[in-house]
Short mmCIF file of C-alpha atoms in Angstrom, two decimals:
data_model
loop_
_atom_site.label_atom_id
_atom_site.label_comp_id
_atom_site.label_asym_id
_atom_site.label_seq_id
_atom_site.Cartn_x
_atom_site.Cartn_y
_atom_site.Cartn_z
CA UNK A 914 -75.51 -31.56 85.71
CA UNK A 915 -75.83 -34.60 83.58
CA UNK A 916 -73.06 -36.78 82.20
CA UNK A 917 -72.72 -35.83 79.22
CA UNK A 918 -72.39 -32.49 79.73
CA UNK A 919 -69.37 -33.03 82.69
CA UNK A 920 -67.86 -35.38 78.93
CA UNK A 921 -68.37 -32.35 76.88
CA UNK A 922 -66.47 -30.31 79.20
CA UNK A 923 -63.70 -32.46 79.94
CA UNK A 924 -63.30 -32.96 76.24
CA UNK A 925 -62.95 -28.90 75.54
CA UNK A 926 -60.54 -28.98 78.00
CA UNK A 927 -58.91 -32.25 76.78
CA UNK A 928 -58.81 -30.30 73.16
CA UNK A 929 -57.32 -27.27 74.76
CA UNK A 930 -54.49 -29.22 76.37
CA UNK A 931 -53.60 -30.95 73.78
CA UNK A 932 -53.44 -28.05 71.11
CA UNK A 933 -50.99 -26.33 74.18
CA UNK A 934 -49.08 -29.55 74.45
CA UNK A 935 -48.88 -29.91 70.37
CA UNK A 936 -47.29 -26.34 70.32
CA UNK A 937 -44.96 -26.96 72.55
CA UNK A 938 -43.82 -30.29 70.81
CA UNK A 939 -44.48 -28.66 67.27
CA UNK A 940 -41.43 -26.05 69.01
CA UNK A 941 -38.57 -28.37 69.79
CA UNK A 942 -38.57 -29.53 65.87
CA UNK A 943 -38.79 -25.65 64.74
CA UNK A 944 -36.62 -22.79 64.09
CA UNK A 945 -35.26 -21.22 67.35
CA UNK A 946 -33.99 -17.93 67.15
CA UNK A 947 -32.50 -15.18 69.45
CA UNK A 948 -33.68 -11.46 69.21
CA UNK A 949 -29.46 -11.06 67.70
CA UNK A 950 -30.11 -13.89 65.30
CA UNK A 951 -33.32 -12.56 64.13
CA UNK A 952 -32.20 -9.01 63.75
CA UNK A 953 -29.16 -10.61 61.39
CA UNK A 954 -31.65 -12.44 59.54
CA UNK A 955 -33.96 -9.17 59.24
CA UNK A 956 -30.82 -6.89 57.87
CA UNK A 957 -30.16 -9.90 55.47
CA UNK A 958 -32.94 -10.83 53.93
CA UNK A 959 -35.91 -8.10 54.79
CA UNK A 960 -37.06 -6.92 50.95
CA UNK A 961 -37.80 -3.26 52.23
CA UNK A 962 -33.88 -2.90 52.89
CA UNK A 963 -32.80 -4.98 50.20
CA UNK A 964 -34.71 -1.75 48.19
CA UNK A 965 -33.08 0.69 50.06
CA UNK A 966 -29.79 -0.85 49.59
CA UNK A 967 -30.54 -0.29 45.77
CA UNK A 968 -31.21 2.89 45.79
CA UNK A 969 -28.02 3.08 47.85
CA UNK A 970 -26.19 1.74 44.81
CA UNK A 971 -28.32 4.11 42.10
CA UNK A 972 -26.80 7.14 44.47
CA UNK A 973 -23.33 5.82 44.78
CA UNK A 974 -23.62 5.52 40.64
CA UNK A 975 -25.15 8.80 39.98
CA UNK A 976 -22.12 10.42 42.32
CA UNK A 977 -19.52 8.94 40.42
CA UNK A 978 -21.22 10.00 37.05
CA UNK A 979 -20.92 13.52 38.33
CA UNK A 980 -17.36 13.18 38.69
CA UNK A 981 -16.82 12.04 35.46
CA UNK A 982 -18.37 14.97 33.98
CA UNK A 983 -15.08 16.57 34.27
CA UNK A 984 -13.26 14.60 31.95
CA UNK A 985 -13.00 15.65 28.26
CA UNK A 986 -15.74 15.28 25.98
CA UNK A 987 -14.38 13.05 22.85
CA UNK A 988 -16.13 12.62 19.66
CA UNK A 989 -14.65 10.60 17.02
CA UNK A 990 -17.06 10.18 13.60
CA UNK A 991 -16.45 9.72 9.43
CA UNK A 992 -18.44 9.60 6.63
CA UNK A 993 -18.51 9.14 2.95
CA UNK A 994 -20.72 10.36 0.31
CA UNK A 995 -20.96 10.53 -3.63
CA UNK A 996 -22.92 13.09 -5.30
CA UNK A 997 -24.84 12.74 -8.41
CA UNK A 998 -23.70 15.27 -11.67
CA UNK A 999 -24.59 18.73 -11.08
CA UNK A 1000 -27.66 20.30 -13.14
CA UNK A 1001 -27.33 24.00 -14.24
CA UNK A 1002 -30.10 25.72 -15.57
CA UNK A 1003 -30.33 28.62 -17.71
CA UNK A 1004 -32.60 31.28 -19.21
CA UNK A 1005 -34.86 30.40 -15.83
CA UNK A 1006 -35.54 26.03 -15.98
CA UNK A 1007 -35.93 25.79 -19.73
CA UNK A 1008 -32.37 25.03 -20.70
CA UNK A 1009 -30.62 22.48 -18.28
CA UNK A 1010 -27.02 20.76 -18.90
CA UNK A 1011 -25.11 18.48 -16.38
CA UNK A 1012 -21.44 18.00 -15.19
CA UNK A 1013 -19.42 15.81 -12.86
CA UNK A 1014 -18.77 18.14 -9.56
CA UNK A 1015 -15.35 19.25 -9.47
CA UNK A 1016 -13.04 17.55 -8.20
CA UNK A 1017 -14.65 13.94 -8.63
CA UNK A 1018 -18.29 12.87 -7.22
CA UNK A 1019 -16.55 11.31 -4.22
CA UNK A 1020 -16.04 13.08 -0.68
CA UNK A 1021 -15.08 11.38 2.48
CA UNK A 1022 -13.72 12.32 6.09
CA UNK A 1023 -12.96 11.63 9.73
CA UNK A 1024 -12.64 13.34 13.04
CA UNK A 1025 -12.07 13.30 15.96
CA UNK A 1026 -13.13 16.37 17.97
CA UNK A 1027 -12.09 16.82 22.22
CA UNK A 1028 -13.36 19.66 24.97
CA UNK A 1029 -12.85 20.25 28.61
CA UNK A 1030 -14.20 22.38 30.59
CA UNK A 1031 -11.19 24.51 32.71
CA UNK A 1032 -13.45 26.74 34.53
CA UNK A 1033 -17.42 26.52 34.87
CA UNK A 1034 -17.39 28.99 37.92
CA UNK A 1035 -17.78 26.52 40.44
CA UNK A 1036 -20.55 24.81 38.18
CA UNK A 1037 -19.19 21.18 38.28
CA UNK A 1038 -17.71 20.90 41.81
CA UNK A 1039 -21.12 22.29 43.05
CA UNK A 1040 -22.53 19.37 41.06
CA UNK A 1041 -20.47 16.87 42.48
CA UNK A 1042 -20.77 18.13 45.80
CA UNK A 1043 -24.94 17.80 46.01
CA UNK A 1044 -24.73 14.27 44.13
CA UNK A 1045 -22.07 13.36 47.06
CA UNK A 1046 -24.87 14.52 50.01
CA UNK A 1047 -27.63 12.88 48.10
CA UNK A 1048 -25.45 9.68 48.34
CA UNK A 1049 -24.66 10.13 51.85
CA UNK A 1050 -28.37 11.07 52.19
CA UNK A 1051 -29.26 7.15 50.68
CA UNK A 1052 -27.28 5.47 52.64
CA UNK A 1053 -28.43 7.16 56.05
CA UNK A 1054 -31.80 5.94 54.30
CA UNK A 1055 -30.54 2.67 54.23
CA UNK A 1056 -29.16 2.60 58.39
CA UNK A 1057 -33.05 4.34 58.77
CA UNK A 1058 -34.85 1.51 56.76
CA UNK A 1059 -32.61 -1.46 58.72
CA UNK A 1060 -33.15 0.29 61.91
CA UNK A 1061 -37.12 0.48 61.43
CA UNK A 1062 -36.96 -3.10 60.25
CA UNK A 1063 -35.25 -3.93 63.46
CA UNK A 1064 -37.52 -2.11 65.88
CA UNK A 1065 -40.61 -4.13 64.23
CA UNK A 1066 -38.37 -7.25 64.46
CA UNK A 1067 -38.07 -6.50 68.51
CA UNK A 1068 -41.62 -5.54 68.60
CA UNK A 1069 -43.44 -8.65 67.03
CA UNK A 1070 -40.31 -10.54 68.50
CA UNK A 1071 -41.18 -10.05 72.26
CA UNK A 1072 -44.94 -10.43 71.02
CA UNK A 1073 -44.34 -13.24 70.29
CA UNK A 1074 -42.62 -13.90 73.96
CA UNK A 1075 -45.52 -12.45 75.09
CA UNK A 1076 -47.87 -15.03 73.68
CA UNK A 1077 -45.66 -17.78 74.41
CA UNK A 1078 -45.78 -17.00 78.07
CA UNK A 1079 -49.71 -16.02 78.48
CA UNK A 1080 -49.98 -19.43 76.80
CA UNK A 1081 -48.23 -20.84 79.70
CA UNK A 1082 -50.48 -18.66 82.41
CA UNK A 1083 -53.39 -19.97 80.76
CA UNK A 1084 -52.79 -23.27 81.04
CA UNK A 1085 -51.96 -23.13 84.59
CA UNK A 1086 -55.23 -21.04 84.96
CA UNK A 1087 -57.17 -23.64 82.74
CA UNK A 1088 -55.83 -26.35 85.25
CA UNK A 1089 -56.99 -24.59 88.29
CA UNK A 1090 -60.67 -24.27 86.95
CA UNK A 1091 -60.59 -28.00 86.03
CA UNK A 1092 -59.52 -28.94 89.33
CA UNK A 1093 -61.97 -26.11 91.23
CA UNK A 1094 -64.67 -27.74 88.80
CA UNK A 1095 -64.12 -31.58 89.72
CA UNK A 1096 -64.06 -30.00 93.64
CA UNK A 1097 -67.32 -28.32 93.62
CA UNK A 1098 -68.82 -30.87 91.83
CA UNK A 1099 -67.59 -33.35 94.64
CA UNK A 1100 -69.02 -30.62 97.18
CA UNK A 1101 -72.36 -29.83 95.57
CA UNK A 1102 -73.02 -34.24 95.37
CA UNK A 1103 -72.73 -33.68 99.03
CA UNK A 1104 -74.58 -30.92 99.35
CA UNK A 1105 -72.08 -28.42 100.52
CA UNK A 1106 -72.68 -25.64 98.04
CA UNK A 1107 -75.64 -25.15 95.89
CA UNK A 1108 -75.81 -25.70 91.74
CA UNK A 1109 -75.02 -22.02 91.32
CA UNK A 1110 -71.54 -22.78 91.96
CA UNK A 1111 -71.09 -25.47 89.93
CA UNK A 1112 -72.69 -23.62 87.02
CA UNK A 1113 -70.65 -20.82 87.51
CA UNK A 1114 -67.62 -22.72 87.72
CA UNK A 1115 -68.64 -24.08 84.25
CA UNK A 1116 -68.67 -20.71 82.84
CA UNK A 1117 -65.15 -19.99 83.93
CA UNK A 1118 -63.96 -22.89 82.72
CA UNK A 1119 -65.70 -22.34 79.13
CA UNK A 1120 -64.11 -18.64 79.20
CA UNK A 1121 -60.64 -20.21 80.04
CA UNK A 1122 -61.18 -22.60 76.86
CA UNK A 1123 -62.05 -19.68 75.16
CA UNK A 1124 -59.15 -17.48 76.20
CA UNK A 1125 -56.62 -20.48 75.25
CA UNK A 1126 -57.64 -20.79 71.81
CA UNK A 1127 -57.74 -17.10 71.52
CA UNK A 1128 -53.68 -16.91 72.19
CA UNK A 1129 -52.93 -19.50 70.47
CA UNK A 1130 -54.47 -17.61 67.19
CA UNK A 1131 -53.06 -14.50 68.40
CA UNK A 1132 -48.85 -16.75 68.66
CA UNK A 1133 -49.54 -17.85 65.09
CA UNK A 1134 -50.07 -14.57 64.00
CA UNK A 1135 -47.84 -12.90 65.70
CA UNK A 1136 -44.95 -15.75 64.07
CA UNK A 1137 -46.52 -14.76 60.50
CA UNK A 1138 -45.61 -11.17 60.55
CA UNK A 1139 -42.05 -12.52 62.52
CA UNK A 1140 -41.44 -14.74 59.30
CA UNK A 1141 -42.65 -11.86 56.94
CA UNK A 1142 -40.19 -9.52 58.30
CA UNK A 1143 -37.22 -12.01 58.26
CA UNK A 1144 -38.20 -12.74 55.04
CA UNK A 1145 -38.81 -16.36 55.82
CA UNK A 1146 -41.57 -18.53 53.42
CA UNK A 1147 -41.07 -22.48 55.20
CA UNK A 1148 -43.73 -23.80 57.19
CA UNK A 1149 -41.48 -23.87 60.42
CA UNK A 1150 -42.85 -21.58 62.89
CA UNK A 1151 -40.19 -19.30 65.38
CA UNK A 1152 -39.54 -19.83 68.64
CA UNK A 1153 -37.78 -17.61 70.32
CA UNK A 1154 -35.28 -18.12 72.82
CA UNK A 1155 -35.11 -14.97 74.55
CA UNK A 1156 -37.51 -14.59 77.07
CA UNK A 1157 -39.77 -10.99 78.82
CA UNK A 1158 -36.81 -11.53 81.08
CA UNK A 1159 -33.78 -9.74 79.90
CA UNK A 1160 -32.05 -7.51 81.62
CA UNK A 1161 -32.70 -4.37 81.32
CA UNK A 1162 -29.93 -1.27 80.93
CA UNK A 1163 -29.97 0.49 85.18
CA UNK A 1164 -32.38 3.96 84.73
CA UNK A 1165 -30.65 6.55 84.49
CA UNK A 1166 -31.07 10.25 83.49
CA UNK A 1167 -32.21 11.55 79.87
CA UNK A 1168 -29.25 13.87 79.74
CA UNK A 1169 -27.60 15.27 76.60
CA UNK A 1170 -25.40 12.48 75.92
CA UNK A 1171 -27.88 9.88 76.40
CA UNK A 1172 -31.78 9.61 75.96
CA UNK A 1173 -32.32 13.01 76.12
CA UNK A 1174 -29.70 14.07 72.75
CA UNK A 1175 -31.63 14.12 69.32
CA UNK A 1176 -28.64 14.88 67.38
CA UNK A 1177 -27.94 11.10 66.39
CA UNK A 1178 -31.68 11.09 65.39
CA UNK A 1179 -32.27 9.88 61.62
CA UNK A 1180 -34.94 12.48 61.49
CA UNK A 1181 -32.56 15.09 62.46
CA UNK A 1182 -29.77 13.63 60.20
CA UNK A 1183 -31.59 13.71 57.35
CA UNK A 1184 -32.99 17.52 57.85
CA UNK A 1185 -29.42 18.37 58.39
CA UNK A 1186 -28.31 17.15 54.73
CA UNK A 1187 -31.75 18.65 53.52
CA UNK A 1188 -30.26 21.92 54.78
CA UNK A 1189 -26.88 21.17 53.28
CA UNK A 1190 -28.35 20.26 49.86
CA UNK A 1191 -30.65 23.69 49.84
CA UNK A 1192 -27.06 25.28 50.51
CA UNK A 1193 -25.55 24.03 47.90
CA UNK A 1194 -28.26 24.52 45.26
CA UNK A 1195 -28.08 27.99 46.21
CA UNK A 1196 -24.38 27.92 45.29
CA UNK A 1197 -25.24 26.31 42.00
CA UNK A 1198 -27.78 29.09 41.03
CA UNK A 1199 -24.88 31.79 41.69
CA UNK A 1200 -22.49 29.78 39.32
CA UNK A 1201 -24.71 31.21 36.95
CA UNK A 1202 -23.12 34.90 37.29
CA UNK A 1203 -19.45 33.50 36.44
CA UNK A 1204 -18.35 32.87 33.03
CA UNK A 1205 -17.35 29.55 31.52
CA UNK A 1206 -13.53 29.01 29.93
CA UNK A 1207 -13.41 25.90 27.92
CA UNK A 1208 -10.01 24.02 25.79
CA UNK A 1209 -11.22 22.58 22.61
CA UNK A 1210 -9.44 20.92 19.81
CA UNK A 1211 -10.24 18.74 16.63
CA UNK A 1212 -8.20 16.86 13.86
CA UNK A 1213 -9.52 16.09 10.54
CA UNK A 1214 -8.67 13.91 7.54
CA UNK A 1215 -10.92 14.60 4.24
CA UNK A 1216 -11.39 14.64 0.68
CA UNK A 1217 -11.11 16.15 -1.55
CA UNK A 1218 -9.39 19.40 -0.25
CA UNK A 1219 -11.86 22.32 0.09
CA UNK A 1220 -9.60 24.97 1.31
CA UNK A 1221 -8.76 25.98 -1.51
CA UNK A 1222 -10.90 27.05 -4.29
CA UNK A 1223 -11.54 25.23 -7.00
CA UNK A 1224 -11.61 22.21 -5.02
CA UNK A 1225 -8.39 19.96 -5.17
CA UNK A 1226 -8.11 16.17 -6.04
CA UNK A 1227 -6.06 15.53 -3.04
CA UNK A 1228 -6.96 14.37 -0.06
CA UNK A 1229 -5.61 16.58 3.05
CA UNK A 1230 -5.27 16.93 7.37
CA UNK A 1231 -5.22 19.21 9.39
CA UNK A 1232 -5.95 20.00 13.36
CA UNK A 1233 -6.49 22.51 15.13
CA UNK A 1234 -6.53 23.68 19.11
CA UNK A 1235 -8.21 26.66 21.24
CA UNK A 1236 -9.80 28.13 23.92
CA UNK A 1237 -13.16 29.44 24.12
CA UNK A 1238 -14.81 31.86 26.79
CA UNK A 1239 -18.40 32.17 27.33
CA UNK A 1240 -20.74 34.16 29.98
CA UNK A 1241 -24.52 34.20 30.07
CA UNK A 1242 -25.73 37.78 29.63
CA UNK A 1243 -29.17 36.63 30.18
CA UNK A 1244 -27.86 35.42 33.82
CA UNK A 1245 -28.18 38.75 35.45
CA UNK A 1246 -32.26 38.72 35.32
CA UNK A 1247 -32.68 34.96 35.09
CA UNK A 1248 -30.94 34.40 38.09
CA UNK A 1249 -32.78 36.89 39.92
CA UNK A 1250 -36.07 34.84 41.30
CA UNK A 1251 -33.78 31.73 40.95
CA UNK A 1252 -31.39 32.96 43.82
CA UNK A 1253 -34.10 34.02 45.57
CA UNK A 1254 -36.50 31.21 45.62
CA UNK A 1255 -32.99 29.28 46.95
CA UNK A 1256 -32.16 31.44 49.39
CA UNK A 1257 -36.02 30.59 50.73
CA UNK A 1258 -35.45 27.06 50.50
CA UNK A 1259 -32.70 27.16 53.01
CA UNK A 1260 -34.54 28.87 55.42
CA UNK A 1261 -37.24 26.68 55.52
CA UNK A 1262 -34.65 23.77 55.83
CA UNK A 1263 -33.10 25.57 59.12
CA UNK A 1264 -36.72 25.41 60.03
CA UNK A 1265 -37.44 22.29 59.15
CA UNK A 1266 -34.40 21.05 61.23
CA UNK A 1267 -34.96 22.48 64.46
CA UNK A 1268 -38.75 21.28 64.29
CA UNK A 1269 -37.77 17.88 63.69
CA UNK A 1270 -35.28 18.24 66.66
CA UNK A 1271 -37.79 19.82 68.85
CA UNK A 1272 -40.41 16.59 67.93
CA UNK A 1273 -37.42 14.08 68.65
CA UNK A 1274 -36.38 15.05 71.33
CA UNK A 1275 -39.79 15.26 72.86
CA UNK A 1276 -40.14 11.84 71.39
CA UNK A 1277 -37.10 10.46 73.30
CA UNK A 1278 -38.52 12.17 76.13
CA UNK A 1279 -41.76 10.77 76.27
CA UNK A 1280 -40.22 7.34 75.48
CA UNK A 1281 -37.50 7.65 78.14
CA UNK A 1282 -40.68 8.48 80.60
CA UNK A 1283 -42.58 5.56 79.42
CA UNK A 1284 -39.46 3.38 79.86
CA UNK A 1285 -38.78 4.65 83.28
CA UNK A 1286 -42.50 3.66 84.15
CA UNK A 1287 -42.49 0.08 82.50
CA UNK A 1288 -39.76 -0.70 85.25
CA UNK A 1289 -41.87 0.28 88.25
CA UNK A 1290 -44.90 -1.56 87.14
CA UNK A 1291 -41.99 -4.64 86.68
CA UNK A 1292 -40.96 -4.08 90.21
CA UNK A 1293 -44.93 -3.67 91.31
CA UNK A 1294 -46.07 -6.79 89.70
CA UNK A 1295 -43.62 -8.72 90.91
CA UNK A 1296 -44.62 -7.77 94.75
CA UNK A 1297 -47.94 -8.23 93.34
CA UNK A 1298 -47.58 -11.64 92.43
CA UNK A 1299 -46.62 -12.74 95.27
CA UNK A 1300 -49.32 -11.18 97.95
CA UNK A 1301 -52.47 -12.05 95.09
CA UNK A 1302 -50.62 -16.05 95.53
CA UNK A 1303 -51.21 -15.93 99.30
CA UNK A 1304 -54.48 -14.29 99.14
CA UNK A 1305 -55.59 -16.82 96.14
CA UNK A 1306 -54.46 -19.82 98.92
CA UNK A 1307 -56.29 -18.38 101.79
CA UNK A 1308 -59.67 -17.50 100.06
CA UNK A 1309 -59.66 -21.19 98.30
CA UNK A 1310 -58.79 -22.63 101.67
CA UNK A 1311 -61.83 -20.56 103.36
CA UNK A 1312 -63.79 -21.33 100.12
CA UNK A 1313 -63.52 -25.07 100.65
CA UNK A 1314 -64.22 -24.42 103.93
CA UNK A 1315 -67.37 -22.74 103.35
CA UNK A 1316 -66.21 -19.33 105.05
CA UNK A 1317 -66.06 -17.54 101.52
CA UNK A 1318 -68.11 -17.09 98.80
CA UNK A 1319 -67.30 -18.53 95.08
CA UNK A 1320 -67.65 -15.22 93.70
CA UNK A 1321 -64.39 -14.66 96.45
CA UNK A 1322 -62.61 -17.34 95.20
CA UNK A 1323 -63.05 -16.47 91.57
CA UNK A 1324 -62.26 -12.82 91.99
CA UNK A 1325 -58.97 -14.31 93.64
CA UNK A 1326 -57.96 -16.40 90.89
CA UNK A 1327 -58.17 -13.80 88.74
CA UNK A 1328 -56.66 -11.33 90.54
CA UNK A 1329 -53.78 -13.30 90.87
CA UNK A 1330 -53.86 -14.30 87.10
CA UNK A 1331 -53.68 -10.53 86.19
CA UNK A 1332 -50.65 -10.02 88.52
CA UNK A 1333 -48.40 -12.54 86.56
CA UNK A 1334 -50.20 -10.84 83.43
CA UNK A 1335 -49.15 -7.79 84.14
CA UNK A 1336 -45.66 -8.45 84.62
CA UNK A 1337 -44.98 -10.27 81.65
CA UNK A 1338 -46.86 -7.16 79.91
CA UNK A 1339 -44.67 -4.86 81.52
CA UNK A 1340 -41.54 -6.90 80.68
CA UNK A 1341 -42.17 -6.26 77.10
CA UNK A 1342 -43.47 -2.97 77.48
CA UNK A 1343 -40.25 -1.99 78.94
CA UNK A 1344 -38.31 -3.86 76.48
CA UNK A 1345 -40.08 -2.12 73.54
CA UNK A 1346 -39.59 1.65 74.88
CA UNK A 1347 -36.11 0.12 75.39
CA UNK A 1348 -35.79 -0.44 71.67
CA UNK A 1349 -37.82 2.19 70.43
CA UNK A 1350 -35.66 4.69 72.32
CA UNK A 1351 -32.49 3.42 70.52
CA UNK A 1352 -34.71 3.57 67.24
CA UNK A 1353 -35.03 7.55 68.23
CA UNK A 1354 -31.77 7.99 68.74
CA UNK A 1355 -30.46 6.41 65.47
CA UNK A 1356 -27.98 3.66 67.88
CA UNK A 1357 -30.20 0.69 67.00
#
């Protein structure tokens, strides 16, 4: 191989160095942020829950509007007016004459008019009562929405860890193919292997190149959607300070009071107030059949004084109070499909329920499994590590040696490149059942 060829290769790998050894300088001057700092930022400043926690607030306001439907009803007015004379016509509209309207042209008044409602048959309360479940059902909307925002915050989070430490592997595998390079170059000037090797070797490099710019595209997108989810617009990329490493909670059983119970669910939480709300429309709809009793009262001050006849030049008040009873005839066949069509709803919400329960818990199951499998492929690739290390040593050392073939040696390398791959993968595999197993559960 010429000269300038062995320049353009050292400079690709010169490039890719660099860029690696930019990042990591570019991190000590950036934002560095625990998975507990970023989920604090994520609850505080994520625009999908600042939504849900107004529509939390719209709830809470149309619940307390409910309960103030059952104070009185008050209606205060006046008015004035002044008529013009009064025409009277005779002998059909031929013969016409006018007059001032007794008392005087002028008539005023004011009011002020009150009802409450004493008994609606259960009309009101029921009101209240499904305006007070479709608050509690926003605010479980809100844990739900700050719970899903978490999960993705753990998910791109350890992503990102991810990145950050296949970054690492590569470099350490770009090194070793520079150095295997510069070896077999040394061997084939001395006639030790032949140019297929050396050519080969150059391919392996170029991949590794390849493969290093690839992750570091993959970290910067990875610490886009990160800073879209906290809700964060600087330049300053995240670097997170929690690594594949955490501990992980001892495997234990799914039983009913831990991965295996759906009943904390948000899923099932919700189809339980769907249930409750179908429950208490249907307790609405029967309100229907009761009658109403209502206190009323009004006080008046007008002129001129009507009550009597001719009309007085006075002006006069007077108030009055009473009670007024009222019950929907039209109920009894109105209410009929009505009551009905409720009494459906509620037992497709029943349904509804238990299916939900039924496809949580075989969610939680099928996480817990997946879990429980992430930390046997932790505790594989770690032994794997290790024995692809010693075989990697021995086949270079017989390589070098000429008692292996390249093809050997490469299939070494990457063997034991894939074993310190593979853990790292399964360290955030495991971590992200972890989480989305508390996400199932409605605990994260």
């Amino acid at each position: 191989m010429g000269k300038h060829q062995e320049d353009h290769f050292h400079y690709k790998s010169w490039l890719v160095i660099v860029g690696l050894t930019v990042i990591a300088l570019r991190t000590n001057a950036q934002t560095r942020l625990s998975l507990d700092q970023a989920l604090a930022l994520a609850r505080e400043n994520n625009q999908w829950n600042k939504i849900a926690y107004q529509e939390q607030l719209v709830s809470i306001a149309d619940y307390n509007d409910s309960r103030n439907a059952i104070l009185p009803q008050i209606t205060m007015g006046a008015f004035y007016q002044r008529f013009s004379k009064v025409t009277l016509f005779s002998d059909g509209l031929w013969d016409s004459r006018s007059i001032t309207r007794i008392p005087g042209p002028n008539s005023a008044g004011t009011s002020v008019e009150a009802s409450m409602n004493l008994y609606t048959g259960g009309r009101q309360k029921t009101q209240i009562q499904e305006q007070k479940q479709r608050s509690d059902l926003a605010a479980l909307n809100l844990l739900e929405q700050e719970s899903s925002i978490s999960l993705q915050v753990c998910v791109q989070y350890f992503e990102l860890v991810n990145s950050i430490e296949q970054q690492k592997l590569v470099g350490e595998q770009l090194a070793r193919a520079e150095t295997r390079l510069n070896n077999i170059r040394v061997l084939y000037k001395n006639t030790r292997v032949t140019r297929n090797d050396v050519l080969r070797s150059e391919v392996v490099l170029a991949n590794v190149q390849l493969l290093a710019e690839k992750v570091m595209n993959d970290r910067r997108i990875i610490a886009n959607r990160l800073k879209l989810l906290l809700n964060k617009k600087d330049e300053e990329d995240i670097v997170p300070t929690d690594s594949a490493r955490i501990a992980l909670p001892i495997t234990m059983p799914p039983s009913a009071d831990q991965y295996g119970s759906a009943g904390s669910s948000f899923l099932v939480r919700k189809a339980m107030i769907a249930e409750e709300i179908s429950q208490t429309r249907l307790t609405l709809v029967r309100s229907n059949y009761r009658p109403t009793l209502a206190l009323f009262g009004a006080y008046n001050l007008s002129y001129p004084n009507n009550l009597f006849f001719p009309p007085v030049d006075q002006a006069y008040s007077v108030g009055f109070v009473g009670l007024r009873v009222q019950y929907q005839l039209s109920s009894l066949y109105h209410n009929k499909y009505k009551e009905s069509a409720a009494t459906v709803r509620i037992q497709i919400a029943k349904q509804a329920e238990q299916n939900v329960a039924d496809n949580v818990t075989d969610q939680i199951t099928a996480l817990y499994i997946k879990y429980q499998e992430s930390l046997t492929r932790i505790a594989v690739a770690k032994r794997t590590i290790e024995q692809t290390e010693d075989n990697y040593r021995i086949v270079s050392t017989r390589y070098y040696n000429q008692l292996a073939l390249l093809i050997d040696l490469l299939d070494a390398d990457n063997l034991f490149q894939e074993s310190k791959y593979s853990l790292v993968r399964a360290q955030v595999d495991a971590l992200n059942y972890y989480h989305q197993l508390r996400f199932a559960q409605g605990t994260l």
